[in-house]
mmCIF file of C-alpha atoms in Angstrom:
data_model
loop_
_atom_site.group_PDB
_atom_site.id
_atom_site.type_symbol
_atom_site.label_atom_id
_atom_site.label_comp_id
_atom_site.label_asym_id
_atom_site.label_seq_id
_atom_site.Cartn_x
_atom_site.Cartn_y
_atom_site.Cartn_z
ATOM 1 C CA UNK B 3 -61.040 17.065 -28.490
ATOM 2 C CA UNK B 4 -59.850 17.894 -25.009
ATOM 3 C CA UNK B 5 -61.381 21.789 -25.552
ATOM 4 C CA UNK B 6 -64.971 19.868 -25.916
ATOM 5 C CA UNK B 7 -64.030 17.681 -23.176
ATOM 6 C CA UNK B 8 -63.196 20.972 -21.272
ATOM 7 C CA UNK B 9 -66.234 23.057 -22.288
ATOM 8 C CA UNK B 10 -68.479 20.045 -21.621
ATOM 9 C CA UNK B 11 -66.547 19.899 -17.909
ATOM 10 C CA UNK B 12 -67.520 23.588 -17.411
ATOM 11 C CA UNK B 13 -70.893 22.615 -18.228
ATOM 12 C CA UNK B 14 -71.662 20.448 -14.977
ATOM 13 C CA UNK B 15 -70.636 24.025 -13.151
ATOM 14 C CA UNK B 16 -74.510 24.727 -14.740
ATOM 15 C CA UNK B 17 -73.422 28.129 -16.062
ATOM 16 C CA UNK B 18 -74.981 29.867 -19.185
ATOM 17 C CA UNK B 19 -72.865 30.264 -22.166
ATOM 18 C CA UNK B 20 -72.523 34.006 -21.038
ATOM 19 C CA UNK B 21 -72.102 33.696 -17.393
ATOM 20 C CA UNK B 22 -70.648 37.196 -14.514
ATOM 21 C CA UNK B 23 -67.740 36.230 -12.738
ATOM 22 C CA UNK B 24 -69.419 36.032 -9.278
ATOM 23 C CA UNK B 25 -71.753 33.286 -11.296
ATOM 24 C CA UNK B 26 -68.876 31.472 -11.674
ATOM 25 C CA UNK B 27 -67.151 31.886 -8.606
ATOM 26 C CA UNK B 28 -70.489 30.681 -6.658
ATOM 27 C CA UNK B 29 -70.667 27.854 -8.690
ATOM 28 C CA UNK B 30 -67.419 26.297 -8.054
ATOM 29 C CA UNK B 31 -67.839 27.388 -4.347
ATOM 30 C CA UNK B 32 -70.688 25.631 -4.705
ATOM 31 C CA UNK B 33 -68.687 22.366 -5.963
ATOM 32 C CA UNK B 34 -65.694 23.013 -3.054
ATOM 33 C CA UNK B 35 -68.409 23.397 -0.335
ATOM 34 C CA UNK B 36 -66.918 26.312 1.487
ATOM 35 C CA UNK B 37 -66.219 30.163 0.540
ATOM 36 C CA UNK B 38 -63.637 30.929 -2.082
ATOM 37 C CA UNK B 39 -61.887 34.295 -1.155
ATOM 38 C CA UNK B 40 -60.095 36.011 -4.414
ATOM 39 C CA UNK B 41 -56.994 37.656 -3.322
ATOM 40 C CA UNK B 42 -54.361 40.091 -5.640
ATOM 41 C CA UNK B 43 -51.278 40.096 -3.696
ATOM 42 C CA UNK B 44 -48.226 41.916 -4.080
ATOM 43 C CA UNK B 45 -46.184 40.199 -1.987
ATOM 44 C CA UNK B 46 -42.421 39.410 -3.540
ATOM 45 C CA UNK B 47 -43.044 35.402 -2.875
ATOM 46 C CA UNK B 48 -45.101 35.182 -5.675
ATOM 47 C CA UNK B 49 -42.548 36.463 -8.516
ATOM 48 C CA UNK B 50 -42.365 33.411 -10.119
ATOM 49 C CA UNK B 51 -45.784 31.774 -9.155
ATOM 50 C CA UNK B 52 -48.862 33.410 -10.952
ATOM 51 C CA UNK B 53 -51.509 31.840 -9.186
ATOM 52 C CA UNK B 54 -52.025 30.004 -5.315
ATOM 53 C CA UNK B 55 -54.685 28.002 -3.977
ATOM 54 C CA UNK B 56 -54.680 27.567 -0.358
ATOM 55 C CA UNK B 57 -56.988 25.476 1.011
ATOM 56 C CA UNK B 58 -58.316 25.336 4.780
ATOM 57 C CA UNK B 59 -60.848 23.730 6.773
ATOM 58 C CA UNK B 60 -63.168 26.398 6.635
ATOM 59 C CA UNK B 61 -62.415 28.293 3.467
ATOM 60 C CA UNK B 62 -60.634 28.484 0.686
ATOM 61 C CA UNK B 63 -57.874 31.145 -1.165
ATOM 62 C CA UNK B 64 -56.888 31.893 -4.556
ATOM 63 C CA UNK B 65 -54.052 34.095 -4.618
ATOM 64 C CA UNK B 66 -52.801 36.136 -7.785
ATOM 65 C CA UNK B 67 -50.234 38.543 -8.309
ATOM 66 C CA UNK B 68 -52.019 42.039 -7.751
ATOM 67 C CA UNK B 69 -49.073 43.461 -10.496
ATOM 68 C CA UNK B 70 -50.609 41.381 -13.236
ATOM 69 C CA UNK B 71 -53.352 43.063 -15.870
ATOM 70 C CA UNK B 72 -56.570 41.970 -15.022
ATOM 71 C CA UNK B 73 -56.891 39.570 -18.115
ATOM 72 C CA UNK B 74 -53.897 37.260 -16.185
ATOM 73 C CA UNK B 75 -55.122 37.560 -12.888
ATOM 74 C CA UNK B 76 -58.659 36.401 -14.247
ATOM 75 C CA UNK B 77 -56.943 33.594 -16.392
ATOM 76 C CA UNK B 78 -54.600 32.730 -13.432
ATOM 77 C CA UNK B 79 -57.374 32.766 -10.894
ATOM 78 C CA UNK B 80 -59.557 30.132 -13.160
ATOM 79 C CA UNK B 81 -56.162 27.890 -13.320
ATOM 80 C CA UNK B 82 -56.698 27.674 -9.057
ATOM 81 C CA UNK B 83 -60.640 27.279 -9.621
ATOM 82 C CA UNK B 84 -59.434 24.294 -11.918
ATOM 83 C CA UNK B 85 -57.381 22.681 -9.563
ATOM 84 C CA UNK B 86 -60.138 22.940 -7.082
ATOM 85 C CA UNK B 87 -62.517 21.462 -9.238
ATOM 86 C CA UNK B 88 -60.442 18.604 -10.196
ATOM 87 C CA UNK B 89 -59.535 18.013 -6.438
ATOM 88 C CA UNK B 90 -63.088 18.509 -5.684
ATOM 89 C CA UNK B 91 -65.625 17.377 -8.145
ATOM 90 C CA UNK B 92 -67.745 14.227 -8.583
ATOM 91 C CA UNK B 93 -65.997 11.254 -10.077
ATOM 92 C CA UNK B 94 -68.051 11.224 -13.344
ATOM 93 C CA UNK B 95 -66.697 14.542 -14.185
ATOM 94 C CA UNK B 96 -63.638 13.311 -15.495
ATOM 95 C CA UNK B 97 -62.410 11.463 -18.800
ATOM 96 C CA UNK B 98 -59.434 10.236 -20.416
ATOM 97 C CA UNK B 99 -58.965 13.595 -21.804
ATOM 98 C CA UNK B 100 -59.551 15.090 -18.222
ATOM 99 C CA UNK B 101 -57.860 12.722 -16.111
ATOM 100 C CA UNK B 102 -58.645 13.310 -12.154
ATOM 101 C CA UNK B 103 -55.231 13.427 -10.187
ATOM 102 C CA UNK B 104 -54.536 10.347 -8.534
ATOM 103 C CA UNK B 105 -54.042 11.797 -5.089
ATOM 104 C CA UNK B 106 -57.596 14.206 -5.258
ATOM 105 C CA UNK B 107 -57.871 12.668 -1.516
ATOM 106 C CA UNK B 108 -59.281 16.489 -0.627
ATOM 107 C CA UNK B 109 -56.105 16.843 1.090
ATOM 108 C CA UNK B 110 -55.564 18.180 4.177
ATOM 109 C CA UNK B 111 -56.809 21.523 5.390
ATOM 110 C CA UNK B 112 -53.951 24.113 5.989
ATOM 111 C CA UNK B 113 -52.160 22.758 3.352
ATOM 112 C CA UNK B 114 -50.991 24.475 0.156
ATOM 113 C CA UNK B 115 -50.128 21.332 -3.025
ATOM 114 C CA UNK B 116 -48.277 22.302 -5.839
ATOM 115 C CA UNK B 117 -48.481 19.986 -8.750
ATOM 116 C CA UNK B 118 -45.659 17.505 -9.005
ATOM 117 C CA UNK B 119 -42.374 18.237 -11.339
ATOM 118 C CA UNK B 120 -43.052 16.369 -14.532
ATOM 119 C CA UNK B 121 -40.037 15.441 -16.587
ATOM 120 C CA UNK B 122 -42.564 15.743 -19.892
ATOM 121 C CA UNK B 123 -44.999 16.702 -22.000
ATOM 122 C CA UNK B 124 -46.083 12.627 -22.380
ATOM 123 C CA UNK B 125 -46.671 12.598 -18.166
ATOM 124 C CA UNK B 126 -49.738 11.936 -16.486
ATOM 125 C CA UNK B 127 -49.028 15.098 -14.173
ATOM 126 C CA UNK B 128 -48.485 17.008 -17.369
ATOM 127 C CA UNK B 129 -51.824 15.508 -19.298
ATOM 128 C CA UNK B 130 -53.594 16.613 -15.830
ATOM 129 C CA UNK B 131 -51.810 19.921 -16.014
ATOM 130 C CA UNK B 132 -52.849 20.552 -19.594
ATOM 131 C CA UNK B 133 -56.487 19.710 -18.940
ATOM 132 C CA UNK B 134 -56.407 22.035 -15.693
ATOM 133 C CA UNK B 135 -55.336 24.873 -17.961
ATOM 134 C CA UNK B 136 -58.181 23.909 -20.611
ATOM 135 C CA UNK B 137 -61.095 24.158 -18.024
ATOM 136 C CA UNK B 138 -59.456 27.420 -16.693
ATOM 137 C CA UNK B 139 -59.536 28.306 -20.907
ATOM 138 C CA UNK B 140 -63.151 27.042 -21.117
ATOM 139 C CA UNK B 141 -64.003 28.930 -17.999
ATOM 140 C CA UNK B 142 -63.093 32.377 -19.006
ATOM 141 C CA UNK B 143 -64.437 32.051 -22.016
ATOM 142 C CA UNK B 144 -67.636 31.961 -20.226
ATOM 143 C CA UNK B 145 -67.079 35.198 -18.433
ATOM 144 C CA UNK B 146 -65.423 36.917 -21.233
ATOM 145 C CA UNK B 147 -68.392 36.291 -23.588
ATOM 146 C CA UNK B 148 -70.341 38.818 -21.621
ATOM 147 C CA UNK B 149 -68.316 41.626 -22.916
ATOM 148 C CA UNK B 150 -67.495 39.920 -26.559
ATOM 149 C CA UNK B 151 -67.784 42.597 -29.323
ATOM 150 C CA UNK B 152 -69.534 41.437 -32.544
ATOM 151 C CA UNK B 153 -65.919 40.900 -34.251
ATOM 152 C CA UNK B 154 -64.588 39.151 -31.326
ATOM 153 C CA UNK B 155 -67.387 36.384 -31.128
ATOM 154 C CA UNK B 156 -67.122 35.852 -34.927
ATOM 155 C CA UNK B 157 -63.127 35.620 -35.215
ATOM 156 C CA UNK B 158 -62.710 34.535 -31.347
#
């Protein structure tokens, strides 16, 4: 249920069912209300972190680890649009099965939030976690689709 919850989350982005990356990326821009710049890093800080948002007042930045193949850093990347969206979208976007964090105040700009330590899987930070990482699922299966070979649509 919560990958149809997902995919139907994706949806409201207003994306085809075989949507480009940039597609994508302008549409969640498009949700944030200020640029999104994609950046692969290779900086050591990020050994054990895959993915960073950082948001600012005028922009925002999604940081991935420039070592990474380019399947992760696309998967990792969507987890950041995800947290955007769920910091960012409309209230009606969200569902028991896609809980909006309680603190989605927009924060403040110049700030980088990490989500909060969850102690476990029956959490409200971990159900928002989990539904994060299905809208980052449901969103690159939207991009990937473009380049799906015949098998690869049939079997997924």
């Amino acid at each position: 249920m919560i990958v149809e919850a997902a995919e139907q989350f994706v949806t409201r982005l207003g994306l085809a069912q075989t949507a480009s990356w940039g597609e994508l990326h302008e549409a969640v821009e498009s949700v944030y209300g200020k640029p999104i710049y994609l950046v692969a890093s290779n900086s050591s800080s990020l050994r054990a972190v895959t993915g960073l948002w950082i948001d600012t007042a005028e922009f925002g930045a999604v940081v991935c680890r420039e070592r990474d193949d380019l399947h992760t850093q696309s998967q990792n990347a969507c987890h950041e649009l995800a947290h955007i969206l769920f910091a960012r979208a409309p209230e009606d976007w969200f569902s028991d099965l896609l809980p909006r964090p309680q603190t989605a105040d927009h924060g403040a700009p110049g700030t980088t939030r990490f989500c909060a330590s969850t102690t476990g899987a029956d959490t409200i930070e971990s159900q928002i976690e989990e539904a994060i990482e299905e809208v980052a699922f449901a969103m690159t299966r939207r991009i990937q689709s473009i380049n799906r070979t015949a098998e690869e649509t049939y079997f997924g």
